[in-house]
Amino acid sequence: MATSPASFSDIGKRAKDLLTKDYNFDHKYTLSLQGSSGLGLTATGLKRDQIFVGDINTLYKSGKTTVDVKVDTYSNVSTKVILSDILPSTKAAFSFKIPDHKSGKLDVQYIHPHAAIDSSIGLNPTPLLELSAAIGSKDLSLGAEVGFDTASANFTKYNAGIGMNRPDYSASVLLTDKGQVLKASYVHLVNPVNGTTVGAEMSHRLNTNENSFAIGSSYALDQLTVVKTRFSDNGKVAMLCQREWRPKSLVTLSAEYDSKASNAAPKLGLALSLKP
């Protein structure tokens, strides 16, 4: 729903995407094929140092049902079945992994004009329970999430936050890590014509009084090329250049330099995404 608030997991997402999305310091290759019958196939390969791993993902859509099956290099099979509108404004997803017989999980999402609720329960004798909720509107949302492990009878997480989203800016404040970290972020669209965007994220750990921050920017050189930069308080400077060299196909070059490790070579990465 266009007027519904963002899910709790989406609070602060614009800042996270600006600072982390598409940065890759390995060699990654993705090939996606889409059939007219609703069947899609995606093959992904990742080369990290001297190790190469990959997976093949098959996605099939029919009406309100989506079946997603992934097989990786180690013969693990992950399956997710998504059912949309099983009840008004409700979506359910059942997922499991083979051979892990305890990996079954049921996720249910409910979207209301003034609320977004996500719940998850593990399908085993001692399940992990998770619940998140956000209230408000598409511009302003207030939410919280909690996780409980029935095996140990302990809370695995409890976080809260508030976010504001407008076409030209986004701001959020989150209390994470079981109330130990206060995180604030802000993103501003400076120039809508060339997509110039700047943003920052600052964190304060309450129990140790440690502070950290990251500053990022994004700029479109032309309609097909985007350049992003990032600077962190730990002395790391990163940059990426992404080019749409053919429709829906991207090549991304990333680099990161650690000023505190002057003897180490900069990290370089290449990501190639092909969609015929």
Tab-separated table of C-alpha atoms in Angstrom:
chain	number	residue	atom	x	y	z
A	1	MET	CA	0.000	0.000	0.000
A	2	ALA	CA	1.365	3.384	-1.057
A	3	THR	CA	0.305	5.093	2.177
A	4	SER	CA	1.529	2.346	4.547
A	5	PRO	CA	4.596	2.853	6.755
A	6	ALA	CA	7.849	1.141	5.896
A	7	SER	CA	8.597	-2.152	7.619
A	8	PHE	CA	10.878	-1.856	10.651
A	9	SER	CA	13.739	-3.393	8.650
A	10	ASP	CA	13.430	-0.539	6.131
A	11	ILE	CA	13.982	2.239	8.701
A	12	GLY	CA	17.339	3.772	7.776
A	13	LYS	CA	17.540	1.704	4.562
A	14	ARG	CA	18.311	4.644	2.265
A	15	ALA	CA	21.420	5.500	4.295
A	16	LYS	CA	22.499	1.852	4.424
A	17	ASP	CA	22.103	1.509	0.650
A	18	LEU	CA	24.095	4.682	0.023
A	19	LEU	CA	26.975	3.511	2.242
A	20	THR	CA	27.095	-0.221	1.456
A	21	LYS	CA	25.033	-1.238	-1.590
A	22	ASP	CA	27.016	-2.490	-4.633
A	23	TYR	CA	30.394	-2.226	-2.854
A	24	ASN	CA	32.227	-5.477	-3.571
A	25	PHE	CA	35.922	-6.240	-3.128
A	26	ASP	CA	35.927	-9.698	-4.696
A	27	HIS	CA	35.134	-10.943	-8.197
A	28	LYS	CA	31.416	-11.525	-8.635
A	29	TYR	CA	29.539	-12.646	-11.741
A	30	THR	CA	25.775	-12.874	-12.167
A	31	LEU	CA	23.752	-14.120	-15.137
A	32	SER	CA	19.955	-13.756	-15.053
A	33	LEU	CA	17.513	-15.237	-17.569
A	34	GLN	CA	13.779	-14.570	-17.559
A	35	GLY	CA	11.284	-16.716	-19.456
A	36	SER	CA	7.876	-15.647	-20.722
A	37	SER	CA	6.176	-18.400	-18.687
A	38	GLY	CA	7.156	-16.851	-15.331
A	39	LEU	CA	10.292	-18.966	-14.883
A	40	GLY	CA	13.511	-17.135	-14.036
A	41	LEU	CA	17.049	-18.500	-13.697
A	42	THR	CA	19.994	-16.765	-12.006
A	43	ALA	CA	23.539	-18.117	-11.793
A	44	THR	CA	26.010	-16.410	-9.439
A	45	GLY	CA	29.725	-16.972	-9.014
A	46	LEU	CA	32.036	-15.396	-6.411
A	47	LYS	CA	35.827	-15.618	-6.412
A	48	ARG	CA	37.376	-14.644	-3.074
A	49	ASP	CA	41.152	-15.033	-2.888
A	50	GLN	CA	41.707	-18.511	-4.343
A	51	ILE	CA	38.257	-19.870	-3.485
A	52	PHE	CA	35.390	-19.901	-5.967
A	53	VAL	CA	31.814	-20.483	-4.837
A	54	GLY	CA	28.549	-20.160	-6.678
A	55	ASP	CA	24.881	-20.978	-6.750
A	56	ILE	CA	22.010	-21.442	-9.183
A	57	ASN	CA	18.670	-19.892	-8.328
A	58	THR	CA	15.350	-20.770	-9.989
A	59	LEU	CA	12.319	-18.543	-9.505
A	60	TYR	CA	8.842	-19.483	-10.718
A	61	LYS	CA	5.777	-17.230	-10.460
A	62	SER	CA	2.230	-18.326	-11.087
A	63	GLY	CA	-0.634	-16.112	-9.994
A	64	LYS	CA	-0.213	-15.344	-6.295
A	65	THR	CA	2.383	-18.092	-5.721
A	66	THR	CA	6.158	-17.780	-6.051
A	67	VAL	CA	8.573	-20.703	-5.685
A	68	ASP	CA	12.255	-19.910	-5.166
A	69	VAL	CA	14.846	-22.739	-5.200
A	70	LYS	CA	18.598	-22.220	-4.792
A	71	VAL	CA	21.407	-24.795	-5.035
A	72	ASP	CA	24.920	-23.780	-3.968
A	73	THR	CA	28.421	-25.145	-4.528
A	74	TYR	CA	28.205	-27.366	-1.431
A	75	SER	CA	24.980	-29.072	-2.622
A	76	ASN	CA	22.804	-27.223	-0.120
A	77	VAL	CA	19.270	-26.694	-1.396
A	78	SER	CA	17.263	-23.687	-0.142
A	79	THR	CA	13.567	-23.485	-0.975
A	80	LYS	CA	11.053	-20.718	-0.325
A	81	VAL	CA	7.366	-20.722	-1.227
A	82	ILE	CA	5.625	-17.333	-1.073
A	83	LEU	CA	1.836	-16.950	-1.052
A	84	SER	CA	0.484	-13.444	-1.594
A	85	ASP	CA	-2.925	-12.227	-0.416
A	86	ILE	CA	-3.833	-15.454	1.381
A	87	LEU	CA	-5.817	-13.003	3.510
A	88	PRO	CA	-6.399	-9.327	2.669
A	89	SER	CA	-3.045	-7.462	2.759
A	90	THR	CA	-1.268	-10.590	4.064
A	91	LYS	CA	1.688	-12.499	2.620
A	92	ALA	CA	3.139	-15.759	3.917
A	93	ALA	CA	6.429	-17.475	3.107
A	94	PHE	CA	7.504	-21.012	3.991
A	95	SER	CA	11.217	-21.781	3.680
A	96	PHE	CA	13.564	-24.670	4.450
A	97	LYS	CA	17.039	-25.948	3.623
A	98	ILE	CA	18.231	-29.429	2.714
A	99	PRO	CA	19.906	-31.293	4.418
A	100	ASP	CA	19.288	-29.094	7.522
A	101	HIS	CA	16.002	-30.572	8.763
A	102	LYS	CA	15.703	-27.935	11.516
A	103	SER	CA	15.830	-24.961	9.140
A	104	GLY	CA	12.100	-24.753	8.391
A	105	LYS	CA	10.625	-21.288	8.961
A	106	LEU	CA	7.308	-19.553	8.450
A	107	ASP	CA	7.195	-15.806	7.813
A	108	VAL	CA	3.984	-13.792	7.756
A	109	GLN	CA	3.698	-10.144	6.724
A	110	TYR	CA	0.629	-7.948	7.200
A	111	ILE	CA	0.373	-4.468	5.698
A	112	HIS	CA	-2.252	-2.024	6.979
A	113	PRO	CA	-2.652	1.616	5.853
A	114	HIS	CA	-1.158	2.659	9.207
A	115	ALA	CA	0.851	-0.410	10.266
A	116	ALA	CA	3.311	-2.999	8.953
A	117	ILE	CA	3.783	-6.226	10.912
A	118	ASP	CA	6.323	-8.980	10.204
A	119	SER	CA	6.514	-12.227	12.157
A	120	SER	CA	8.703	-15.311	11.900
A	121	ILE	CA	8.662	-18.692	13.658
A	122	GLY	CA	11.045	-21.591	13.277
A	123	LEU	CA	9.365	-24.898	12.464
A	124	ASN	CA	11.138	-27.085	15.036
A	125	PRO	CA	10.530	-28.152	18.664
A	126	THR	CA	12.493	-25.167	20.071
A	127	PRO	CA	11.832	-22.398	17.557
A	128	LEU	CA	13.275	-18.931	17.254
A	129	LEU	CA	10.463	-16.380	17.398
A	130	GLU	CA	10.773	-12.933	15.830
A	131	LEU	CA	8.279	-10.080	15.601
A	132	SER	CA	8.611	-6.557	14.237
A	133	ALA	CA	6.016	-3.819	13.832
A	134	ALA	CA	5.921	-0.267	12.552
A	135	ILE	CA	3.128	2.281	12.732
A	136	GLY	CA	2.636	5.619	11.029
A	137	SER	CA	2.502	6.566	7.356
A	138	LYS	CA	4.717	6.383	4.273
A	139	ASP	CA	6.474	9.565	5.473
A	140	LEU	CA	6.904	8.811	9.179
A	141	SER	CA	7.184	5.430	10.881
A	142	LEU	CA	7.864	4.317	14.445
A	143	GLY	CA	8.705	0.681	15.093
A	144	ALA	CA	10.361	-2.015	17.158
A	145	GLU	CA	11.470	-5.633	16.825
A	146	VAL	CA	12.096	-8.478	19.240
A	147	GLY	CA	13.549	-11.975	18.944
A	148	PHE	CA	13.171	-14.806	21.445
A	149	ASP	CA	14.976	-18.156	21.507
A	150	THR	CA	12.724	-20.759	23.123
A	151	ALA	CA	15.636	-23.194	23.484
A	152	SER	CA	17.561	-20.925	25.872
A	153	ALA	CA	14.584	-18.797	26.987
A	154	ASN	CA	16.594	-15.676	26.126
A	155	PHE	CA	15.892	-12.643	23.998
A	156	THR	CA	18.153	-12.644	20.937
A	157	LYS	CA	17.389	-9.018	20.086
A	158	TYR	CA	15.219	-6.060	20.938
A	159	ASN	CA	15.557	-2.890	18.908
A	160	ALA	CA	13.492	0.227	18.276
A	161	GLY	CA	13.606	3.163	15.922
A	162	ILE	CA	11.905	6.025	14.137
A	163	GLY	CA	12.305	7.022	10.503
A	164	MET	CA	11.192	9.834	8.216
A	165	ASN	CA	11.149	9.474	4.436
A	166	ARG	CA	10.538	12.290	1.966
A	167	PRO	CA	11.382	12.426	-1.757
A	168	ASP	CA	14.403	14.662	-1.130
A	169	TYR	CA	15.640	13.401	2.241
A	170	SER	CA	15.510	10.555	4.742
A	171	ALA	CA	16.368	10.520	8.457
A	172	SER	CA	16.313	7.808	11.103
A	173	VAL	CA	17.265	7.126	14.713
A	174	LEU	CA	17.683	3.526	15.879
A	175	LEU	CA	18.430	1.914	19.239
A	176	THR	CA	20.053	-1.426	18.390
A	177	ASP	CA	22.176	-4.234	19.853
A	178	LYS	CA	19.773	-4.788	22.753
A	179	GLY	CA	19.726	-1.100	23.611
A	180	GLN	CA	23.513	-0.693	23.601
A	181	VAL	CA	24.001	1.238	20.342
A	182	LEU	CA	22.332	4.503	19.336
A	183	LYS	CA	22.501	5.006	15.587
A	184	ALA	CA	21.424	8.064	13.573
A	185	SER	CA	21.475	8.501	9.801
A	186	TYR	CA	20.572	11.190	7.281
A	187	VAL	CA	20.443	11.180	3.468
A	188	HIS	CA	19.773	14.236	1.301
A	189	LEU	CA	19.098	14.445	-2.442
A	190	VAL	CA	21.077	17.560	-3.357
A	191	ASN	CA	20.403	17.652	-7.098
A	192	PRO	CA	17.521	15.643	-8.599
A	193	VAL	CA	18.804	16.276	-12.138
A	194	ASN	CA	22.058	14.314	-11.794
A	195	GLY	CA	21.064	12.322	-8.714
A	196	THR	CA	23.677	13.879	-6.439
A	197	THR	CA	23.056	12.432	-2.976
A	198	VAL	CA	25.009	12.789	0.261
A	199	GLY	CA	24.483	11.008	3.564
A	200	ALA	CA	26.010	10.053	6.874
A	201	GLU	CA	25.534	7.493	9.613
A	202	MET	CA	26.759	7.951	13.183
A	203	SER	CA	26.800	5.380	15.990
A	204	HIS	CA	27.347	5.753	19.725
A	205	ARG	CA	27.897	2.698	21.934
A	206	LEU	CA	26.320	3.539	25.280
A	207	ASN	CA	28.228	1.064	27.442
A	208	THR	CA	31.706	2.120	26.250
A	209	ASN	CA	31.053	5.675	24.934
A	210	GLU	CA	32.676	4.723	21.627
A	211	ASN	CA	31.670	6.718	18.548
A	212	SER	CA	31.881	5.853	14.865
A	213	PHE	CA	30.678	7.407	11.642
A	214	ALA	CA	30.595	6.974	7.887
A	215	ILE	CA	29.997	9.581	5.176
A	216	GLY	CA	28.948	8.725	1.635
A	217	SER	CA	27.895	10.264	-1.654
A	218	SER	CA	26.455	9.246	-5.005
A	219	TYR	CA	26.651	11.085	-8.319
A	220	ALA	CA	25.437	10.216	-11.820
A	221	LEU	CA	28.017	11.148	-14.461
A	222	ASP	CA	25.386	10.442	-17.126
A	223	GLN	CA	22.259	8.336	-17.535
A	224	LEU	CA	24.313	5.124	-17.557
A	225	THR	CA	27.157	5.777	-15.095
A	226	VAL	CA	27.051	6.246	-11.308
A	227	VAL	CA	29.979	7.038	-9.005
A	228	LYS	CA	29.802	6.501	-5.228
A	229	THR	CA	32.263	7.383	-2.470
A	230	ARG	CA	32.519	6.474	1.230
A	231	PHE	CA	34.725	7.593	4.093
A	232	SER	CA	34.735	5.997	7.568
A	233	ASP	CA	36.230	7.107	10.863
A	234	ASN	CA	38.452	4.000	10.858
A	235	GLY	CA	40.466	5.556	8.024
A	236	LYS	CA	39.012	3.507	5.177
A	237	VAL	CA	38.149	5.286	1.930
A	238	ALA	CA	36.079	3.497	-0.713
A	239	MET	CA	34.873	4.301	-4.193
A	240	LEU	CA	32.873	2.538	-6.879
A	241	CYS	CA	31.938	3.210	-10.480
A	242	GLN	CA	28.921	1.420	-11.950
A	243	ARG	CA	28.143	1.425	-15.664
A	244	GLU	CA	25.056	0.064	-17.431
A	245	TRP	CA	26.904	-1.153	-20.515
A	246	ARG	CA	23.761	-2.639	-22.026
A	247	PRO	CA	20.085	-2.560	-20.933
A	248	LYS	CA	19.748	-4.104	-17.417
A	249	SER	CA	23.385	-5.279	-17.488
A	250	LEU	CA	25.861	-3.661	-15.075
A	251	VAL	CA	29.593	-3.668	-14.528
A	252	THR	CA	30.815	-2.334	-11.171
A	253	LEU	CA	34.389	-1.525	-10.170
A	254	SER	CA	35.081	-1.025	-6.446
A	255	ALA	CA	38.189	0.030	-4.545
A	256	GLU	CA	38.997	0.565	-0.864
A	257	TYR	CA	42.114	1.996	0.769
A	258	ASP	CA	42.918	1.684	4.471
A	259	SER	CA	44.991	4.692	5.487
A	260	LYS	CA	45.893	3.018	8.796
A	261	ALA	CA	47.416	0.020	7.010
A	262	SER	CA	49.854	1.792	4.704
A	263	ASN	CA	51.732	-1.429	3.904
A	264	ALA	CA	48.603	-3.190	2.675
A	265	ALA	CA	47.539	-2.950	-0.950
A	266	PRO	CA	44.166	-1.380	-1.734
A	267	LYS	CA	41.257	-3.783	-2.115
A	268	LEU	CA	39.879	-4.017	-5.637
A	269	GLY	CA	36.659	-5.665	-6.759
A	270	LEU	CA	34.760	-6.395	-9.957
A	271	ALA	CA	31.080	-7.276	-10.279
A	272	LEU	CA	29.475	-8.174	-13.605
A	273	SER	CA	25.699	-8.569	-13.890
A	274	LEU	CA	24.272	-9.759	-17.218
A	275	LYS	CA	20.580	-9.803	-18.105
A	276	PRO	CA	20.034	-10.689	-21.783
